[in-house]
Coordinates of C-alpha atoms and ligand atoms in Angstrom, one line a residue:
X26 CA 17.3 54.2 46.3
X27 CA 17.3 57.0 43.7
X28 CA 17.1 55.8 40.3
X29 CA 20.9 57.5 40.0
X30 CA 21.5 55.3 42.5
X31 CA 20.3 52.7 41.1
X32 CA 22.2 52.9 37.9
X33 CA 25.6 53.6 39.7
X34 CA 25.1 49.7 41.1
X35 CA 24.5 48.4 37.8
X36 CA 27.8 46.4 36.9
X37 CA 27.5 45.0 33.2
X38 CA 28.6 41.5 32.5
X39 CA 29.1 39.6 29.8
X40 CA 26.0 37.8 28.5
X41 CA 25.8 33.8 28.9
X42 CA 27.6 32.0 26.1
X43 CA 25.7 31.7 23.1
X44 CA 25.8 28.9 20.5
X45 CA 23.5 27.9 18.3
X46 CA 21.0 25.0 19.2
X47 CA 21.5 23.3 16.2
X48 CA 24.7 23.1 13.5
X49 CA 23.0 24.4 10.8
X50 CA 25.8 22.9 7.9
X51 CA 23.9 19.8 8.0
X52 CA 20.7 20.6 7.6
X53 CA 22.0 22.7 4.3
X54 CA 20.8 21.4 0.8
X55 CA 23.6 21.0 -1.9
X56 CA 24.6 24.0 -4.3
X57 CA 23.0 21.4 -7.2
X58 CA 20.0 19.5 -7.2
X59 CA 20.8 15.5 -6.7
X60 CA 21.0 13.5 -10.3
X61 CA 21.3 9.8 -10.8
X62 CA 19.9 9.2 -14.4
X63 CA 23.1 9.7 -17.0
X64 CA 25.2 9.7 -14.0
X65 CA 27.8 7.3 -12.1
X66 CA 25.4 6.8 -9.6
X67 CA 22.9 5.2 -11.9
X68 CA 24.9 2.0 -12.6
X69 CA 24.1 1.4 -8.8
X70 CA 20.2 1.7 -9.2
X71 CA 18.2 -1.4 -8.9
X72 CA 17.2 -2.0 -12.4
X73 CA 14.1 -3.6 -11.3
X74 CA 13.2 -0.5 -9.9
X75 CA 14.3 1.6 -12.9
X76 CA 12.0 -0.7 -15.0
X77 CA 9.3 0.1 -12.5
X78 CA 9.4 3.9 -12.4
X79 CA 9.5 3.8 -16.2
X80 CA 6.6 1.4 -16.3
X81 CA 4.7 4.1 -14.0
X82 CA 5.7 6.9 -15.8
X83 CA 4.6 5.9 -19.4
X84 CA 1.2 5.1 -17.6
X85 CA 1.0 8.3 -15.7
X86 CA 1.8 10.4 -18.9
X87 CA -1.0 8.8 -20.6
X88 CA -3.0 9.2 -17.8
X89 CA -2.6 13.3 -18.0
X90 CA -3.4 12.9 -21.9
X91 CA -6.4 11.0 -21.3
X92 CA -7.9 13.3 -18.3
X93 CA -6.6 16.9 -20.2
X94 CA -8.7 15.5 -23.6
X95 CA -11.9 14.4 -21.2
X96 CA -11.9 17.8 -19.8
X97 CA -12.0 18.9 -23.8
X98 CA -14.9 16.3 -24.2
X99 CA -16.9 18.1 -21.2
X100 CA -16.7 14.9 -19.6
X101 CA -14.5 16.1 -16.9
X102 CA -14.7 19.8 -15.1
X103 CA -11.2 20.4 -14.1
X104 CA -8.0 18.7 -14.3
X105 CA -4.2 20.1 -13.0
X106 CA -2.1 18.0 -15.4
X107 CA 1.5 17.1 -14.0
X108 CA 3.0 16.3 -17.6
X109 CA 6.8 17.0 -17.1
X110 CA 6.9 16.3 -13.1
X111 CA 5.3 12.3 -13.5
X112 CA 8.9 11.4 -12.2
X113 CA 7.9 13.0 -8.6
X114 CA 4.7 11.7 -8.6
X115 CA 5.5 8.6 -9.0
X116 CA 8.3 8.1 -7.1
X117 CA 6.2 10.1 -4.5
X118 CA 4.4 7.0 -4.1
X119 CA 7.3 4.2 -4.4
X120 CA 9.4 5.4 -1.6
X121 CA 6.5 4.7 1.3
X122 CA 5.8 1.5 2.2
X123 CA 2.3 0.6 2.2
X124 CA 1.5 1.3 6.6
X125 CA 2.7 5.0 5.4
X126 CA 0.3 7.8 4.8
X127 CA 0.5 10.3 1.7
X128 CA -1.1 13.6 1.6
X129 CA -1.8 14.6 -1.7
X130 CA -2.7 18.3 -3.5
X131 CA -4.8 18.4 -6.2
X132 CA -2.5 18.2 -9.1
X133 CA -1.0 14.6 -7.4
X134 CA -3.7 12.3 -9.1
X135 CA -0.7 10.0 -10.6
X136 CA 0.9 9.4 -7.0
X137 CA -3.2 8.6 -5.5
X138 CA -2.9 6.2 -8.2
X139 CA 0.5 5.2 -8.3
X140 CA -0.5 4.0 -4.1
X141 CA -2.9 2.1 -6.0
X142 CA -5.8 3.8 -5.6
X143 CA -8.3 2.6 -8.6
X144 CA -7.5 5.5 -12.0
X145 CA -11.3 5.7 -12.1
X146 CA -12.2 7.1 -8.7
X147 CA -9.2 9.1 -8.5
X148 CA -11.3 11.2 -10.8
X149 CA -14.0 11.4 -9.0
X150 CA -13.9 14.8 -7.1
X151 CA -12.1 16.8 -10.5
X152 CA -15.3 15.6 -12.0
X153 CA -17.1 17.4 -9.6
X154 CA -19.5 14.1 -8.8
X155 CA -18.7 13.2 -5.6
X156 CA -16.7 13.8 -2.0
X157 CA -12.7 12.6 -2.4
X158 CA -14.3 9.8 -4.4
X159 CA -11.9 6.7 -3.0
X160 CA -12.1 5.3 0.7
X161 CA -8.7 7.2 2.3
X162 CA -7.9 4.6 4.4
X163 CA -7.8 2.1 2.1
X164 CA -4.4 2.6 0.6
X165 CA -3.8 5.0 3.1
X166 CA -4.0 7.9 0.8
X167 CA -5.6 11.5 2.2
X168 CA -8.3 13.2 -0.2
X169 CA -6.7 15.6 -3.1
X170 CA -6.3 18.5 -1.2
X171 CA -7.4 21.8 -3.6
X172 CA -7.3 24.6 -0.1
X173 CA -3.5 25.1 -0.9
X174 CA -1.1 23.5 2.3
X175 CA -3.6 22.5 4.2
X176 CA -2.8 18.8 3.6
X177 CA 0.5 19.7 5.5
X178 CA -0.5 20.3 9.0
X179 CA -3.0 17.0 8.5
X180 CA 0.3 15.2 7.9
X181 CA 2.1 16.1 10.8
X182 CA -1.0 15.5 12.8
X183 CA -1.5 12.0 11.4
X184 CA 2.7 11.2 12.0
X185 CA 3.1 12.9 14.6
X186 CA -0.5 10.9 16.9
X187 CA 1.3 7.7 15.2
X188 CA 4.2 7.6 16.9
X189 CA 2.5 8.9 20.4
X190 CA 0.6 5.6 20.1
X191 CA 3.5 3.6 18.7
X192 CA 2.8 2.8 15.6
X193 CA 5.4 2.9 12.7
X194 CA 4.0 5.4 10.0
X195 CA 5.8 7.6 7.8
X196 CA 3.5 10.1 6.0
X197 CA 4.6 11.9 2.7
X198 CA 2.8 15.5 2.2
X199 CA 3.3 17.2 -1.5
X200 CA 2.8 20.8 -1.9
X201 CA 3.6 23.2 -4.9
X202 CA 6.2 25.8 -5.0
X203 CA 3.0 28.6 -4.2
X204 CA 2.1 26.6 -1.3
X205 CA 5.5 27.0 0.6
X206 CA 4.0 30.8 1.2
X207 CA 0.8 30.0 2.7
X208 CA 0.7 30.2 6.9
X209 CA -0.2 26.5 6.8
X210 CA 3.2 25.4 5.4
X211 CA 4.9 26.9 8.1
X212 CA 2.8 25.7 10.8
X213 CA 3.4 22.2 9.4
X214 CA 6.6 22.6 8.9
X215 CA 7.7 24.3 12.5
X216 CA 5.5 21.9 14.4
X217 CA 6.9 18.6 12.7
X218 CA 10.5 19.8 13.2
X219 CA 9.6 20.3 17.4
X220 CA 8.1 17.6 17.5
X221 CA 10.5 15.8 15.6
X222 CA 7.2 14.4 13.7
X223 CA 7.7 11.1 11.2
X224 CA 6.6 13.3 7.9
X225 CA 8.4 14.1 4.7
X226 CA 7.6 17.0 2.7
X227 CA 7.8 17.4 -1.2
X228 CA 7.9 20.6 -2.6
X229 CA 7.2 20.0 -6.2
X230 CA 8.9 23.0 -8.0
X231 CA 7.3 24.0 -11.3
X232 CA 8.3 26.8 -11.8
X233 CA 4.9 28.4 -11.5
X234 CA 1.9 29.1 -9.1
X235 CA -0.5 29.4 -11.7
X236 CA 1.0 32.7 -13.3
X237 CA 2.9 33.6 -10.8
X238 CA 6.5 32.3 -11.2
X239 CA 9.3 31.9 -8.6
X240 CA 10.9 34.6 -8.5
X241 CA 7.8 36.5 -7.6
X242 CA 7.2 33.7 -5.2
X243 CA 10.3 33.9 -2.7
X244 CA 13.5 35.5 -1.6
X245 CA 15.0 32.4 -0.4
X246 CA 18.1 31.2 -1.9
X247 CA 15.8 28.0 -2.6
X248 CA 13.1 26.2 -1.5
X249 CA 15.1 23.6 0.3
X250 CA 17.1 26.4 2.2
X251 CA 13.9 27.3 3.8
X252 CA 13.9 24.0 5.4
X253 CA 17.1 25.4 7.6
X254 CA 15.1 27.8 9.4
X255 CA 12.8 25.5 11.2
X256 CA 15.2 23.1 11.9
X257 CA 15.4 19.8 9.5
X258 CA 17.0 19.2 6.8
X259 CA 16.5 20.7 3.3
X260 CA 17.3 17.6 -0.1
X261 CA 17.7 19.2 -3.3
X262 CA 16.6 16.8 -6.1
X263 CA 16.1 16.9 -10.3
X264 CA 12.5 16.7 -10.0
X265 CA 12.6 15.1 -13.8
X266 CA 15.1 12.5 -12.5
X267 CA 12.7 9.5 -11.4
X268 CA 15.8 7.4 -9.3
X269 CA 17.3 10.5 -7.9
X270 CA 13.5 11.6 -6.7
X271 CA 13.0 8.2 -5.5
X272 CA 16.0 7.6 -3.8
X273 CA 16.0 11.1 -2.2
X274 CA 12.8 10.5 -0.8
X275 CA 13.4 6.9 0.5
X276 CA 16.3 8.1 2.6
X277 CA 14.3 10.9 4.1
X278 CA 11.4 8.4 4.5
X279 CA 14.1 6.0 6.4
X280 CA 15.0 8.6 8.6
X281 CA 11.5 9.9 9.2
X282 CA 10.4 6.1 10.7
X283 CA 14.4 5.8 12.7
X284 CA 13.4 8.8 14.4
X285 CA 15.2 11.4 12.8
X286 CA 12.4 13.5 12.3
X287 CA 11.4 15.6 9.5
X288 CA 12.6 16.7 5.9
X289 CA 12.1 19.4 3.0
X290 CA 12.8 17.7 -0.1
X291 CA 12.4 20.5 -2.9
X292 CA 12.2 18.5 -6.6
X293 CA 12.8 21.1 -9.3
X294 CA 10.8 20.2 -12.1
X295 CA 8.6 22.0 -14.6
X296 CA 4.7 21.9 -15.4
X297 CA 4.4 21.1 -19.2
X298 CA 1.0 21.5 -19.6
X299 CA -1.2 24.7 -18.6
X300 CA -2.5 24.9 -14.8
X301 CA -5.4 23.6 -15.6
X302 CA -7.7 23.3 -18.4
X303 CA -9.4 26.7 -17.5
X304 CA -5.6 28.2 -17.8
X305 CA -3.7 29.7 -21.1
X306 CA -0.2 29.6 -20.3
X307 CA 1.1 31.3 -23.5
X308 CA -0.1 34.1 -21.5
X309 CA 3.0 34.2 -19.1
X310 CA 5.5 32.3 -20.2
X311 CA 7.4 32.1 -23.6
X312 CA 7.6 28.7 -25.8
X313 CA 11.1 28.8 -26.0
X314 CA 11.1 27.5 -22.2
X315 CA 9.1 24.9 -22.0
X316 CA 11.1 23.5 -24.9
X317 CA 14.4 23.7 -23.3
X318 CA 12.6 21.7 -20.3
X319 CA 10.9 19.0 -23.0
X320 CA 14.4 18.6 -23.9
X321 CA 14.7 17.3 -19.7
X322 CA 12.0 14.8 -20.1
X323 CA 11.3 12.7 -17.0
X324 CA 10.1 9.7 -19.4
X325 CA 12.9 9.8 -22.1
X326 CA 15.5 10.3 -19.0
X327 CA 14.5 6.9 -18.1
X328 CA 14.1 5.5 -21.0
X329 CA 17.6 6.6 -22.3
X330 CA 18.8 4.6 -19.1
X331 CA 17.1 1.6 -19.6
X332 CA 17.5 1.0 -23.4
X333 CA 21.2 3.1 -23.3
X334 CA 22.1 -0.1 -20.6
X335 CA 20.1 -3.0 -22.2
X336 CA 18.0 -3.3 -19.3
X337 CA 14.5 -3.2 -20.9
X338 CA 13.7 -4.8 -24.4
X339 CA 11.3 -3.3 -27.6
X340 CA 8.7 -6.3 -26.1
X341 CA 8.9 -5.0 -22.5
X342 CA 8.3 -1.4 -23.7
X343 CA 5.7 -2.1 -26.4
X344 CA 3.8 -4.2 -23.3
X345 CA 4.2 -1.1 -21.2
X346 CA 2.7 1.3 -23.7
X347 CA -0.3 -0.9 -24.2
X348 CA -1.4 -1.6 -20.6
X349 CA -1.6 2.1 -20.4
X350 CA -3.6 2.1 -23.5
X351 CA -5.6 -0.3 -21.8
X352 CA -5.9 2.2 -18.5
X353 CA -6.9 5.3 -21.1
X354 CA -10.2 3.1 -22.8
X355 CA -10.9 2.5 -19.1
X356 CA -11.2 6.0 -18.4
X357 CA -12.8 6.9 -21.3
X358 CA -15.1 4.5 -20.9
X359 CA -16.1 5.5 -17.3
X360 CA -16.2 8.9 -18.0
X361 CA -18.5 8.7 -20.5
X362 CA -21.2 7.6 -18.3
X363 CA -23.1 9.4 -16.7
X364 CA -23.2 9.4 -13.0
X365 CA -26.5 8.8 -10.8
X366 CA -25.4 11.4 -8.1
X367 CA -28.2 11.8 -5.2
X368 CA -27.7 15.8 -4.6
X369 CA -28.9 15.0 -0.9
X370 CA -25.2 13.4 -0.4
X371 CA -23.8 17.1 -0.7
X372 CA -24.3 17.2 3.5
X373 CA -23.1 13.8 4.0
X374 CA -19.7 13.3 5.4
X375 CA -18.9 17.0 5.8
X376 CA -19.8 17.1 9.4
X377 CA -20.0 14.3 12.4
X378 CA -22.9 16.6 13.7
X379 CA -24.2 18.8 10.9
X380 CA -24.2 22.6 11.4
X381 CA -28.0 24.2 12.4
X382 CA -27.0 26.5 8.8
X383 CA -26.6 23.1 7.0
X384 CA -29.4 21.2 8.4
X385 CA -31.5 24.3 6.9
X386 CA -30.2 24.0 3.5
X387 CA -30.0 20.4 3.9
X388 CA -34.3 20.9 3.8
X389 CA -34.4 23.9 1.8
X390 CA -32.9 21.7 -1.3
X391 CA -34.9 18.6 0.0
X392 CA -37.9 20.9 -0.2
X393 CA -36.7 22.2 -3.7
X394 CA -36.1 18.9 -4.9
X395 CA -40.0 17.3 -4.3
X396 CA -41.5 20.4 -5.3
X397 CA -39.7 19.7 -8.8
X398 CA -40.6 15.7 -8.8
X399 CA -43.9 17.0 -8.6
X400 CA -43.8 19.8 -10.9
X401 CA -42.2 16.3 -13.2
X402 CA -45.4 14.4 -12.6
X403 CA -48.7 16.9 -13.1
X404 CA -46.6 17.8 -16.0
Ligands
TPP17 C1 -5.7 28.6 0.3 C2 -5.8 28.8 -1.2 N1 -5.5 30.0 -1.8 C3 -5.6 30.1 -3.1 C4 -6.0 29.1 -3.9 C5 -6.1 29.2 -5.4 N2 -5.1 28.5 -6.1 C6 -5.3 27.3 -6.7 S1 -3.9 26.7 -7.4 C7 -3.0 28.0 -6.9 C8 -1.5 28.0 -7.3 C9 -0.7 27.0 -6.6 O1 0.6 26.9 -7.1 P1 1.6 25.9 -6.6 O2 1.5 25.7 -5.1 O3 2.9 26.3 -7.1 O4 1.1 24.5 -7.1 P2 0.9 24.0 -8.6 O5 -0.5 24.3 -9.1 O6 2.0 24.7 -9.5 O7 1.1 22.5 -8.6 C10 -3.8 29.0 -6.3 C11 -3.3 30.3 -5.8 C12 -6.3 27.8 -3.3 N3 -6.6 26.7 -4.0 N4 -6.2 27.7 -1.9

């Protein structure tokens, strides 16, 4: 048959019905992010739990004071304050139950320690001392992730082996507003929805990736929305709203371990302080804005609850402010000492089986090292 031919049998039909696979309305965040504090909604919040997230709050903002003026002191190398978002970092930690898994990013010391995790240790690898510094497995806490993302895919790995064995975890990855362009959040977040993996993800939004702010960072009508395109539903939250966080996050967590599968939870909050200690923010961003967001305080939010409602007393609050008093002399006085690190333990733990290349540092510094105890003892 001629290719003519051909063509003349070729009847066109209709193409088979289309629909979408999913209903996206659903999975659609609301037009405003989710309040409780100074709302209706907070006369039905636990006050218990209020006087809890304040409780972790006051001690996470003291926290940030004490590890920003030890980085001043030399006694610390790097630290990514989260002063302004302490109401997502600690309600990070509050809405997992204690089998559940969190994967942290660097600037999420206050959740590490929030799960418990001792204040001390959590310092450990900002210091620049030591690996992650605390035992993962003991409060079920991943290392600080600083390779932007990459704590995502570990935590749909982790959920998603859990429930192929049967056990009942939930894990809880948080990731910045940058991270949400990097290849790895959208492996994470594509394989969790198909797999329809136990994992909630918490995009802290901070308005910033170091200098780069959001609208330089995205297209998207928000960072929940993204949430749309891989399937799972996208929660928009006050990030400086400690209940609304925590209650956000607790539903999605719920849903995670019934098997509903995944979430995108975007808190918008902002980062009070610098990046980091090596950071000058007055170089990108105008004074006038972080006022307008002191004036959205995740601490005083709470606090304007609690006292507004009679739920917390002077006594209770004055008891509050000195156990993290307490915490900050602790730090300081850990810090201050000086570590005896073995410089050999820079190969441990990396590898299972060690690398040929790092066996031959490994004895290149070994080498380096008794040539200089000897050079110590003729001398
Ligand atoms: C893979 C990778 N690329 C680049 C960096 C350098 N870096 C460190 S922090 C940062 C900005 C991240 O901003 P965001 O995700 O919004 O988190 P935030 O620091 O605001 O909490 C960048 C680009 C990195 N750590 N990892």
């Amino acid at each position: 048959m001629t290719v003519m031919e051909q063509r003349g049998a070729y009847r066109p039909s209709p193409p088979p019905a289309w629909q979408p696979r999913t209903d996206p309305a659903p999975l659609l965040p609301d037009a405003e992010p989710y309040r409780v504090l100074g709302t209706d909604a907070a006369g039905k919040a636990d006050p218990e739990l209020l006087r809890r997230l304040y409780a972790q709050v006051v001690l996470g903002r003291r926290y940030n004071a004490q590890a920003t003026a030890l980085t001043k002191q030399g006694r610390l190398a790097v630290y990514p304050s989260s002063t302004g978002q302490e109401a997502c970092e600690v309600a990070a930690a509050l809405a997992l139950e204690e089998r559940d898994w969190l994967f942290p990013s660097y600037r999420d010391t206050l959740a590490v320690v929030a799960r418990g995790v001792d204040p001390v240790e959590a310092l450990t690898l900002l210091r620049g001392d030591w690996h992650t510094g605390y035992d993962p497995y003991e409060h079920r806490v991943a290392p600080l992730s600083t390779p932007l993302a990459t704590q995502l895919p570990h935590a749909v790995g982790l959920a998603h082996a859990a429930r192929l064995k049967g056990d009942d975890v939930v894990a809880l990855a948080m990731v910045g507003d940058g991270g949400t362009s990097e290849g790895d959040f959208h492996e994470a977040l594509n394989f969790a929805a198909v797999w329809q993996a136990p994992v909630v993800f918490l995009v802290q939004n901070n308005g910033f990736a170091i200098s780069v702010p959001l609208a330089k960072q995205t297209a998207a009508p928000s960072l929940a929305h993204k949430a749309v395109g891989y399937g799972m539903p996208g929660r928009l939250v006050d990030g400086n709203d400690a209940a609304a966080v925590h209650e956000v996050l607790t539903d999605a967590v719920r849903h995670a371990r019934a098997g509903g599968g995944p979430t995108l939870v975007e808190a918008v909050t902002y980062r009070i302080d610098a990046h980091t200690n090596a950071d000058d923010a007055t170089r990108y961003r105008g004074e006038a804005e972080v006022e307008a967001w002191r004036g959205h305080d995740p601490v005083q939010l709470l606090e304007r609850e609690l006292t507004g409602r009679g739920l917390i007393d002077e006594d209770k609050m004055a008891a509050v402010r000195e156990e993290a008093e307490t915490m900050a002399a602790r730090l300081r006085e850990h810090m201050n000492q000086d570590p005896v690190l073995d410089p050999m333990d820079l190969f441990a733990h990396v590898y299972a089986e060690p690398t040929p290349q790092l066996r031959e540092q490994q004895a290149l510094l070994r080498a380096e090292l008794a040539a200089e105890a000897e050079e110590g003892t003729a001398r």
